[in-house]
GROMACS .gro file of N, CA, C and O in nm:
model
  524
    1MET      N    1   6.358  19.369  11.329
    1MET     CA    2   6.272  19.285  11.262
    1MET      C    3   6.168  19.238  11.229
    1MET      O    4   6.097  19.318  11.312
    2PRO      N    5   6.153  19.177  11.161
    2PRO     CA    6   6.014  19.182  11.075
    2PRO      C    7   5.894  19.138  11.174
    2PRO      O    8   6.000  18.999  11.169
    3THR      N    9   5.795  19.116  11.133
    3THR     CA   10   5.698  19.060  11.180
    3THR      C   11   5.612  18.976  11.102
    3THR      O   12   5.715  18.973  10.901
    4GLU      N   13   5.543  18.880  11.161
    4GLU     CA   14   5.506  18.831  11.061
    4GLU      C   15   5.479  18.853  10.922
    4GLU      O   16   5.419  18.808  10.813
    5GLY      N   17   5.343  18.960  10.914
    5GLY     CA   18   5.233  18.987  10.915
    5GLY      C   19   5.370  19.112  10.777
    5GLY      O   20   5.286  19.154  10.691
    6ASP      N   21   5.531  19.115  10.792
    6ASP     CA   22   5.594  19.220  10.682
    6ASP      C   23   5.641  19.056  10.605
    6ASP      O   24   5.714  19.076  10.552
    7ARG      N   25   5.609  18.981  10.593
    7ARG     CA   26   5.721  18.885  10.584
    7ARG      C   27   5.620  18.930  10.454
    7ARG      O   28   5.514  18.922  10.382
    8SER      N   29   5.783  18.921  10.291
    8SER     CA   30   5.775  18.940  10.183
    8SER      C   31   5.827  18.779  10.077
    8SER      O   32   5.896  18.773  10.205
    9GLU      N   33   5.822  18.775   9.947
    9GLU     CA   34   5.821  18.654   9.930
    9GLU      C   35   5.969  18.698   9.854
    9GLU      O   36   5.889  18.884   9.770
   10LEU      N   37   6.056  18.630   9.791
   10LEU     CA   38   6.127  18.699   9.677
   10LEU      C   39   6.167  18.519   9.638
   10LEU      O   40   6.132  18.394   9.652
   11VAL      N   41   6.083  18.575   9.465
   11VAL     CA   42   6.132  18.426   9.401
   11VAL      C   43   6.227  18.403   9.315
   11VAL      O   44   6.269  18.528   9.218
   12ARG      N   45   6.254  18.263   9.316
   12ARG     CA   46   6.434  18.211   9.229
   12ARG      C   47   6.339  18.250   9.069
   12ARG      O   48   6.345  18.090   9.131
   13HIS      N   49   6.452  18.230   8.991
   13HIS     CA   50   6.364  18.196   8.883
   13HIS      C   51   6.519  18.127   8.809
   13HIS      O   52   6.578  18.174   8.839
   14GLU      N   53   6.496  17.985   8.781
   14GLU     CA   54   6.625  17.940   8.640
   14GLU      C   55   6.564  17.936   8.525
   14GLU      O   56   6.524  17.867   8.560
   15GLU      N   57   6.692  17.943   8.456
   15GLU     CA   58   6.691  17.889   8.325
   15GLU      C   59   6.707  17.717   8.312
   15GLU      O   60   6.779  17.671   8.310
   16LYS      N   61   6.624  17.613   8.221
   16LYS     CA   62   6.644  17.532   8.196
   16LYS      C   63   6.700  17.472   8.042
   16LYS      O   64   6.579  17.554   7.985
   17LEU      N   65   6.708  17.416   7.995
   17LEU     CA   66   6.807  17.445   7.847
   17LEU      C   67   6.683  17.334   7.817
   17LEU      O   68   6.692  17.180   7.877
   18ARG      N   69   6.619  17.374   7.704
   18ARG     CA   70   6.526  17.189   7.630
   18ARG      C   71   6.603  17.227   7.458
   18ARG      O   72   6.589  17.335   7.424
   19VAL      N   73   6.677  17.077   7.410
   19VAL     CA   74   6.643  17.046   7.344
   19VAL      C   75   6.597  16.931   7.221
   19VAL      O   76   6.580  16.837   7.306
   20GLU      N   77   6.533  16.964   7.115
   20GLU     CA   78   6.513  16.860   7.029
   20GLU      C   79   6.515  16.894   6.923
   20GLU      O   80   6.655  16.899   6.849
   21THR      N   81   6.523  16.754   6.854
   21THR     CA   82   6.569  16.705   6.720
   21THR      C   83   6.491  16.706   6.638
   21THR      O   84   6.347  16.635   6.686
   22LYS      N   85   6.492  16.773   6.453
   22LYS     CA   86   6.419  16.721   6.413
   22LYS      C   87   6.447  16.662   6.261
   22LYS      O   88   6.537  16.719   6.275
   23ILE      N   89   6.420  16.582   6.223
   23ILE     CA   90   6.480  16.473   6.136
   23ILE      C   91   6.393  16.565   6.002
   23ILE      O   92   6.266  16.557   5.935
   24ASP      N   93   6.521  16.624   5.945
   24ASP     CA   94   6.433  16.608   5.736
   24ASP      C   95   6.541  16.567   5.675
   24ASP      O   96   6.634  16.535   5.709
   25VAL      N   97   6.426  16.493   5.545
   25VAL     CA   98   6.465  16.445   5.478
   25VAL      C   99   6.567  16.551   5.354
   25VAL      O  100   6.552  16.581   5.315
   26ILE      N  101   6.741  16.481   5.355
   26ILE     CA  102   6.825  16.596   5.244
   26ILE      C  103   6.862  16.485   5.164
   26ILE      O  104   6.920  16.514   5.107
   27GLY      N  105   6.823  16.329   5.139
   27GLY     CA  106   6.813  16.268   5.016
   27GLY      C  107   6.788  16.139   5.008
   27GLY      O  108   6.707  16.059   5.148
   28SER      N  109   6.825  16.053   4.996
   28SER     CA  110   6.803  15.892   4.998
   28SER      C  111   6.944  15.777   4.952
   28SER      O  112   7.028  15.863   4.863
   29VAL      N  113   6.900  15.643   4.948
   29VAL     CA  114   7.023  15.579   4.908
   29VAL      C  115   6.919  15.462   4.861
   29VAL      O  116   6.884  15.435   4.871
   30GLN      N  117   7.058  15.455   4.692
   30GLN     CA  118   6.978  15.400   4.653
   30GLN      C  119   7.105  15.262   4.612
   30GLN      O  120   7.214  15.297   4.598
   31ALA      N  121   7.086  15.156   4.621
   31ALA     CA  122   7.180  15.035   4.600
   31ALA      C  123   7.077  14.974   4.443
   31ALA      O  124   6.943  14.841   4.471
   32GLN      N  125   7.226  14.912   4.410
   32GLN     CA  126   7.190  14.749   4.344
   32GLN      C  127   7.228  14.658   4.256
   32GLN      O  128   7.409  14.722   4.317
   33LYS      N  129   7.153  14.562   4.270
   33LYS     CA  130   7.231  14.489   4.278
   33LYS      C  131   7.233  14.378   4.138
   33LYS      O  132   7.171  14.366   4.083
   34ARG      N  133   7.403  14.357   4.121
   34ARG     CA  134   7.431  14.290   3.995
   34ARG      C  135   7.459  14.160   3.989
   34ARG      O  136   7.545  14.172   4.051
   35VAL      N  137   7.431  14.079   3.911
   35VAL     CA  138   7.531  13.933   3.930
   35VAL      C  139   7.555  13.904   3.838
   35VAL      O  140   7.580  13.910   3.662
   36GLU      N  141   7.710  13.905   3.865
   36GLU     CA  142   7.846  13.847   3.653
   36GLU      C  143   7.817  13.716   3.709
   36GLU      O  144   7.887  13.615   3.754
   37VAL      N  145   7.828  13.684   3.556
   37VAL     CA  146   7.837  13.522   3.540
   37VAL      C  147   7.952  13.479   3.518
   37VAL      O  148   7.984  13.525   3.389
   38GLU      N  149   8.073  13.442   3.547
   38GLU     CA  150   8.169  13.406   3.487
   38GLU      C  151   8.197  13.228   3.446
   38GLU      O  152   8.192  13.111   3.505
   39LYS      N  153   8.174  13.169   3.285
   39LYS     CA  154   8.157  13.027   3.277
   39LYS      C  155   8.328  12.976   3.318
   39LYS      O  156   8.365  13.068   3.248
   40ILE      N  157   8.348  12.856   3.384
   40ILE     CA  158   8.561  12.796   3.427
   40ILE      C  159   8.420  12.617   3.370
   40ILE      O  160   8.438  12.617   3.321
   41GLY      N  161   8.648  12.618   3.280
   41GLY     CA  162   8.583  12.468   3.279
   41GLY      C  163   8.765  12.437   3.289
   41GLY      O  164   8.909  12.492   3.285
   42LYS      N  165   8.784  12.378   3.354
   42LYS     CA  166   8.857  12.277   3.384
   42LYS      C  167   8.928  12.149   3.408
   42LYS      O  168   8.868  12.061   3.409
   43ASP      N  169   9.069  12.118   3.359
   43ASP     CA  170   9.036  11.954   3.408
   43ASP      C  171   9.135  11.982   3.575
   43ASP      O  172   9.185  11.963   3.588
   44PHE      N  173   9.038  11.786   3.589
   44PHE     CA  174   9.064  11.727   3.663
   44PHE      C  175   9.104  11.619   3.645
   44PHE      O  176   9.041  11.512   3.628
   45PRO      N  177   9.265  11.529   3.784
   45PRO     CA  178   9.324  11.418   3.673
   45PRO      C  179   9.195  11.306   3.783
   45PRO      O  180   9.193  11.315   3.869
   46ARG      N  181   9.161  11.207   3.737
   46ARG     CA  182   9.137  11.102   3.855
   46ARG      C  183   9.129  10.941   3.741
   46ARG      O  184   9.178  10.920   3.668
   47ASP      N  185   9.150  10.835   3.859
   47ASP     CA  186   9.255  10.695   3.826
   47ASP      C  187   9.158  10.645   3.800
   47ASP      O  188   9.011  10.626   3.810
   48VAL      N  189   9.131  10.559   3.702
   48VAL     CA  190   9.103  10.440   3.708
   48VAL      C  191   9.128  10.290   3.699
   48VAL      O  192   9.239  10.338   3.620
   49GLU      N  193   9.022  10.207   3.697
   49GLU     CA  194   9.132  10.066   3.692
   49GLU      C  195   9.073   9.955   3.521
   49GLU      O  196   8.978  10.051   3.551
   50ARG      N  197   9.140   9.937   3.539
   50ARG     CA  198   9.104   9.833   3.444
   50ARG      C  199   9.156   9.675   3.464
   50ARG      O  200   9.320   9.691   3.538
   51ALA      N  201   9.119   9.597   3.424
   51ALA     CA  202   9.187   9.410   3.462
   51ALA      C  203   9.230   9.394   3.297
   51ALA      O  204   9.197   9.422   3.185
   52GLU      N  205   9.359   9.398   3.357
   52GLU     CA  206   9.408   9.259   3.259
   52GLU      C  207   9.477   9.080   3.234
   52GLU      O  208   9.510   9.052   3.364
   53VAL      N  209   9.415   9.072   3.033
   53VAL     CA  210   9.397   8.899   3.203
   53VAL      C  211   9.505   8.833   3.076
   53VAL      O  212   9.531   8.860   2.955
   54GLU      N  213   9.541   8.758   3.155
   54GLU     CA  214   9.677   8.643   3.104
   54GLU      C  215   9.636   8.540   3.051
   54GLU      O  216   9.623   8.478   3.194
   55ARG      N  217   9.687   8.444   2.997
   55ARG     CA  218   9.667   8.288   3.050
   55ARG      C  219   9.837   8.212   3.014
   55ARG      O  220   9.888   8.274   2.874
   56VAL      N  221   9.786   8.139   3.089
   56VAL     CA  222   9.967   8.086   3.083
   56VAL      C  223   9.909   7.956   3.140
   56VAL      O  224   9.891   7.894   3.175
   57ALA      N  225  10.070   7.873   3.053
   57ALA     CA  226  10.052   7.703   3.020
   57ALA      C  227  10.049   7.713   3.222
   57ALA      O  228  10.171   7.690   3.315
   58ALA      N  229  10.006   7.549   3.278
   58ALA     CA  230  10.023   7.511   3.400
   58ALA      C  231  10.147   7.420   3.361
   58ALA      O  232  10.210   7.358   3.307
   59GLU      N  233  10.205   7.485   3.488
   59GLU     CA  234  10.330   7.380   3.538
   59GLU      C  235  10.309   7.255   3.574
   59GLU      O  236  10.204   7.226   3.677
   60VAL      N  237  10.387   7.138   3.620
   60VAL     CA  238  10.353   6.996   3.632
   60VAL      C  239  10.382   7.083   3.827
   60VAL      O  240  10.487   7.120   3.888
   61GLY      N  241  10.259   6.970   3.850
   61GLY     CA  242  10.274   7.026   4.021
   61GLY      C  243  10.175   7.105   4.049
   61GLY      O  244  10.195   7.082   4.192
   62ASP      N  245  10.084   7.137   3.928
   62ASP     CA  246   9.991   7.290   4.017
   62ASP      C  247   9.928   7.244   4.065
   62ASP      O  248   9.881   7.101   4.073
   63SER      N  249   9.911   7.282   4.226
   63SER     CA  250   9.819   7.266   4.301
   63SER      C  251   9.722   7.274   4.249
   63SER      O  252   9.618   7.242   4.349
   64GLY      N  253   9.645   7.396   4.195
   64GLY     CA  254   9.510   7.427   4.134
   64GLY      C  255   9.400   7.467   4.223
   64GLY      O  256   9.320   7.489   4.239
   65GLU      N  257   9.536   7.607   4.362
   65GLU     CA  258   9.421   7.680   4.415
   65GLU      C  259   9.382   7.787   4.360
   65GLU      O  260   9.549   7.797   4.312
   66ILE      N  261   9.385   7.823   4.349
   66ILE     CA  262   9.333   8.059   4.361
   66ILE      C  263   9.449   8.123   4.455
   66ILE      O  264   9.461   8.080   4.595
   67GLU      N  265   9.540   8.193   4.330
   67GLU     CA  266   9.674   8.159   4.429
   67GLU      C  267   9.682   8.359   4.446
   67GLU      O  268   9.608   8.434   4.378
   68THR      N  269   9.718   8.397   4.488
   68THR     CA  270   9.805   8.592   4.471
   68THR      C  271   9.901   8.535   4.474
   68THR      O  272  10.000   8.502   4.603
   69LEU      N  273   9.961   8.694   4.409
   69LEU     CA  274  10.073   8.694   4.351
   69LEU      C  275  10.152   8.752   4.378
   69LEU      O  276  10.100   8.868   4.487
   70ALA      N  277  10.289   8.769   4.407
   70ALA     CA  278  10.344   8.893   4.487
   70ALA      C  279  10.353   9.026   4.411
   70ALA      O  280  10.360   9.165   4.507
   71ASP      N  281  10.302   9.096   4.333
   71ASP     CA  282  10.218   9.166   4.287
   71ASP      C  283  10.119   9.244   4.315
   71ASP      O  284  10.097   9.289   4.256
   72GLY      N  285  10.023   9.129   4.360
   72GLY     CA  286   9.895   9.155   4.440
   72GLY      C  287   9.836   9.123   4.276
   72GLY      O  288   9.732   9.103   4.398
   73SER      N  289   9.838   9.040   4.203
   73SER     CA  290   9.737   8.972   4.093
   73SER      C  291   9.648   8.828   4.100
   73SER      O  292   9.763   8.790   4.269
   74ILE      N  293   9.622   8.798   4.117
   74ILE     CA  294   9.503   8.699   4.125
   74ILE      C  295   9.533   8.571   4.010
   74ILE      O  296   9.516   8.633   3.903
   75SER      N  297   9.589   8.475   4.080
   75SER     CA  298   9.621   8.333   3.918
   75SER      C  299   9.514   8.244   4.018
   75SER      O  300   9.504   8.142   4.084
   76ILE      N  301   9.419   8.229   3.905
   76ILE     CA  302   9.309   8.108   3.933
   76ILE      C  303   9.363   8.012   3.834
   76ILE      O  304   9.306   8.093   3.695
   77PRO      N  305   9.357   7.919   3.813
   77PRO     CA  306   9.347   7.813   3.804
   77PRO      C  307   9.223   7.715   3.703
   77PRO      O  308   9.115   7.745   3.795
   78VAL      N  309   9.232   7.691   3.541
   78VAL     CA  310   9.081   7.659   3.508
   78VAL      C  311   9.104   7.468   3.451
   78VAL      O  312   9.264   7.462   3.418
   79LEU      N  313   9.029   7.531   3.537
   79LEU     CA  314   9.070   7.260   3.472
   79LEU      C  315   9.024   7.172   3.440
   79LEU      O  316   8.855   7.289   3.338
   80GLU      N  317   9.001   7.100   3.380
   80GLU     CA  318   8.988   6.993   3.290
   80GLU      C  319   9.000   6.893   3.328
   80GLU      O  320   9.148   6.849   3.353
   81GLU      N  321   8.944   6.799   3.238
   81GLU     CA  322   8.905   6.729   3.305
   81GLU      C  323   8.982   6.587   3.181
   81GLU      O  324   9.007   6.656   3.068
   82GLU      N  325   9.132   6.574   3.197
   82GLU     CA  326   9.168   6.437   3.124
   82GLU      C  327   9.135   6.319   3.069
   82GLU      O  328   9.198   6.273   3.271
   83LEU      N  329   9.171   6.256   3.025
   83LEU     CA  330   9.061   6.089   3.034
   83LEU      C  331   9.181   5.986   3.037
   83LEU      O  332   9.358   6.048   2.958
   84VAL      N  333   9.240   5.933   3.155
   84VAL     CA  334   9.323   5.802   3.082
   84VAL      C  335   9.262   5.686   3.083
   84VAL      O  336   9.130   5.669   3.189
   85VAL      N  337   9.316   5.628   3.201
   85VAL     CA  338   9.274   5.461   3.216
   85VAL      C  339   9.242   5.498   3.358
   85VAL      O  340   9.085   5.436   3.328
   86SER      N  341   9.176   5.608   3.382
   86SER     CA  342   9.097   5.615   3.540
   86SER      C  343   9.080   5.829   3.468
   86SER      O  344   9.146   5.879   3.449
   87LYS      N  345   9.004   5.814   3.533
   87LYS     CA  346   8.945   6.032   3.523
   87LYS      C  347   9.060   6.089   3.673
   87LYS      O  348   9.004   6.038   3.717
   88ARG      N  349   9.109   6.189   3.563
   88ARG     CA  350   9.116   6.285   3.730
   88ARG      C  351   9.119   6.402   3.666
   88ARG      O  352   9.102   6.439   3.570
   89THR      N  353   9.132   6.471   3.788
   89THR     CA  354   9.115   6.661   3.730
   89THR      C  355   9.251   6.678   3.751
   89THR      O  356   9.317   6.671   3.815
   90VAL      N  357   9.323   6.746   3.638
   90VAL     CA  358   9.463   6.849   3.613
   90VAL      C  359   9.421   7.005   3.597
   90VAL      O  360   9.366   6.979   3.616
   91VAL      N  361   9.505   7.007   3.666
   91VAL     CA  362   9.520   7.212   3.652
   91VAL      C  363   9.627   7.170   3.479
   91VAL      O  364   9.684   7.104   3.440
   92ARG      N  365   9.454   7.329   3.354
   92ARG     CA  366   9.519   7.303   3.234
   92ARG      C  367   9.585   7.435   3.212
   92ARG      O  368   9.661   7.411   3.149
   93GLU      N  369   9.596   7.564   3.254
   93GLU     CA  370   9.694   7.678   3.311
   93GLU      C  371   9.549   7.769   3.421
   93GLU      O  372   9.528   7.730   3.440
   94ARG      N  373   9.619   7.926   3.403
   94ARG     CA  374   9.593   7.945   3.446
   94ARG      C  375   9.582   8.081   3.474
   94ARG      O  376   9.644   8.129   3.335
   95ILE      N  377   9.487   8.172   3.466
   95ILE     CA  378   9.450   8.304   3.437
   95ILE      C  379   9.518   8.370   3.557
   95ILE      O  380   9.426   8.399   3.693
   96ILE      N  381   9.523   8.457   3.501
   96ILE     CA  382   9.657   8.592   3.601
   96ILE      C  383   9.573   8.745   3.536
   96ILE      O  384   9.582   8.730   3.437
   97ILE      N  385   9.495   8.768   3.651
   97ILE     CA  386   9.431   8.924   3.645
   97ILE      C  387   9.527   9.048   3.730
   97ILE      O  388   9.539   8.991   3.805
   98ARG      N  389   9.591   9.111   3.611
   98ARG     CA  390   9.591   9.195   3.713
   98ARG      C  391   9.481   9.347   3.643
   98ARG      O  392   9.455   9.376   3.586
   99LYS      N  393   9.543   9.449   3.740
   99LYS     CA  394   9.436   9.566   3.740
   99LYS      C  395   9.554   9.661   3.736
   99LYS      O  396   9.706   9.681   3.825
  100GLU      N  397   9.554   9.825   3.641
  100GLU     CA  398   9.610   9.845   3.571
  100GLU      C  399   9.574   9.988   3.644
  100GLU      O  400   9.501  10.009   3.561
  101THR      N  401   9.660  10.113   3.663
  101THR     CA  402   9.551  10.245   3.685
  101THR      C  403   9.657  10.329   3.670
  101THR      O  404   9.735  10.311   3.614
  102PHE      N  405   9.554  10.442   3.562
  102PHE     CA  406   9.628  10.517   3.513
  102PHE      C  407   9.492  10.639   3.503
  102PHE      O  408   9.500  10.649   3.579
  103THR      N  409   9.581  10.774   3.469
  103THR     CA  410   9.542  10.887   3.513
  103THR      C  411   9.488  10.937   3.359
  103THR      O  412   9.598  10.897   3.265
  104GLU      N  413   9.360  11.009   3.349
  104GLU     CA  414   9.360  11.059   3.276
  104GLU      C  415   9.214  11.168   3.297
  104GLU      O  416   9.202  11.211   3.445
  105GLN      N  417   9.270  11.236   3.200
  105GLN     CA  418   9.193  11.388   3.267
  105GLN      C  419   9.062  11.442   3.225
  105GLN      O  420   8.981  11.327   3.105
  106GLU      N  421   8.974  11.495   3.292
  106GLU     CA  422   8.792  11.489   3.313
  106GLU      C  423   8.778  11.626   3.296
  106GLU      O  424   8.830  11.739   3.378
  107ARG      N  425   8.653  11.686   3.179
  107ARG     CA  426   8.683  11.829   3.239
  107ARG      C  427   8.505  11.900   3.257
  107ARG      O  428   8.518  11.811   3.285
  108VAL      N  429   8.572  11.917   3.370
  108VAL     CA  430   8.419  11.955   3.478
  108VAL      C  431   8.451  12.092   3.386
  108VAL      O  432   8.483  12.279   3.441
  109GLU      N  433   8.303  12.193   3.396
  109GLU     CA  434   8.266  12.301   3.324
  109GLU      C  435   8.090  12.317   3.448
  109GLU      O  436   8.021  12.255   3.480
  110ALA      N  437   8.144  12.459   3.521
  110ALA     CA  438   8.033  12.494   3.550
  110ALA      C  439   8.037  12.660   3.542
  110ALA      O  440   8.104  12.720   3.482
  111GLU      N  441   7.925  12.725   3.612
  111GLU     CA  442   7.973  12.844   3.605
  111GLU      C  443   7.922  12.889   3.753
  111GLU      O  444   7.852  12.820   3.880
  112LEU      N  445   8.006  13.027   3.722
  112LEU     CA  446   8.010  13.067   3.923
  112LEU      C  447   7.935  13.227   3.914
  112LEU      O  448   7.983  13.336   3.789
  113ARG      N  449   7.903  13.261   4.019
  113ARG     CA  450   7.817  13.443   4.025
  113ARG      C  451   7.876  13.460   4.169
  113ARG      O  452   7.892  13.430   4.237
  114ARG      N  453   7.883  13.598   4.103
  114ARG     CA  454   7.951  13.684   4.203
  114ARG      C  455   7.876  13.797   4.198
  114ARG      O  456   7.802  13.865   4.089
  115GLU      N  457   7.774  13.823   4.298
  115GLU     CA  458   7.723  13.985   4.321
  115GLU      C  459   7.835  14.077   4.318
  115GLU      O  460   7.956  14.131   4.416
  116GLN      N  461   7.786  14.271   4.266
  116GLN     CA  462   7.839  14.321   4.339
  116GLN      C  463   7.740  14.405   4.336
  116GLN      O  464   7.681  14.431   4.275
  117VAL      N  465   7.772  14.526   4.417
  117VAL     CA  466   7.596  14.645   4.474
  117VAL      C  467   7.714  14.710   4.426
  117VAL      O  468   7.800  14.842   4.471
  118GLU      N  469   7.610  14.853   4.410
  118GLU     CA  470   7.660  14.976   4.352
  118GLU      C  471   7.557  15.031   4.425
  118GLU      O  472   7.446  15.014   4.461
  119VAL      N  473   7.569  15.182   4.501
  119VAL     CA  474   7.545  15.252   4.617
  119VAL      C  475   7.592  15.406   4.530
  119VAL      O  476   7.623  15.417   4.582
  120GLU      N  477   7.389  15.447   4.524
  120GLU     CA  478   7.438  15.610   4.455
  120GLU      C  479   7.301  15.642   4.563
  120GLU      O  480   7.266  15.639   4.654
  121LEU      N  481   7.398  15.816   4.573
  121LEU     CA  482   7.283  15.877   4.725
  121LEU      C  483   7.263  15.957   4.597
  121LEU      O  484   7.364  16.036   4.523
  122VAL      N  485   7.116  15.996   4.649
  122VAL     CA  486   7.039  16.098   4.609
  122VAL      C  487   6.994  16.233   4.687
  122VAL      O  488   6.923  16.174   4.817
  123ASP      N  489   7.064  16.330   4.683
  123ASP     CA  490   6.955  16.458   4.688
  123ASP      C  491   6.767  16.466   4.724
  123ASP      O  492   6.761  16.417   4.666
  124ASP      N  493   6.702  16.515   4.789
  124ASP     CA  494   6.562  16.476   4.807
  124ASP      C  495   6.552  16.533   4.664
  124ASP      O  496   6.352  16.594   4.589
  125ASP      N  497   6.644  16.656   4.614
  125ASP     CA  498   6.537  16.727   4.490
  125ASP      C  499   6.580  16.611   4.337
  125ASP      O  500   6.636  16.754   4.244
  126GLY      N  501   6.693  16.440   4.365
  126GLY     CA  502   6.689  16.460   4.222
  126GLY      C  503   6.856  16.418   4.253
  126GLY      O  504   6.895  16.437   4.127
  127THR      N  505   6.942  16.511   4.279
  127THR     CA  506   7.062  16.544   4.213
  127THR      C  507   7.187  16.421   4.331
  127THR      O  508   7.151  16.378   4.392
  128GLU      N  509   7.228  16.372   4.274
  128GLU     CA  510   7.302  16.301   4.296
  128GLU      C  511   7.460  16.360   4.371
  128GLU      O  512   7.516  16.459   4.271
  129ARG      N  513   7.477  16.256   4.492
  129ARG     CA  514   7.608  16.364   4.575
  129ARG      C  515   7.690  16.255   4.561
  129ARG      O  516   7.717  16.107   4.539
  130PRO      N  517   7.799  16.310   4.582
  130PRO     CA  518   7.915  16.268   4.569
  130PRO      C  519   7.894  16.135   4.663
  130PRO      O  520   7.876  16.197   4.802
  131ARG      N  521   8.030  16.040   4.659
  131ARG     CA  522   8.035  15.935   4.829
  131ARG      C  523   8.133  15.886   4.899
  131ARG      O  524   8.240  15.961   4.806
   0.00000   0.00000   0.00000
């Protein structure tokens, strides 16, 4: 049996792995943007209204009031004085105003821009690498 004075030590060693990374420049990337301009012109339909005026003789017993006709037109009486033994106002004629809608073409022109990007990989020695 060993006594305290006879004690010897045994040292146990262990290996550990240490991994580090190092950055080396092996090339670069160059990107270039270009803008393509495309001129376009296209016709677009648009509605336009215009008024049509028709003059018609007044009918006997015309009310003399503004009226809306069945087709949506407005009938406006034009009054004048008629001289008789006594003075009175009578309907002389009606003015019928209709609106007409028609389609015409109008050209719109503009420039449309589209960006394109070209990427080029270049090694540190200046040679181009395949993408």
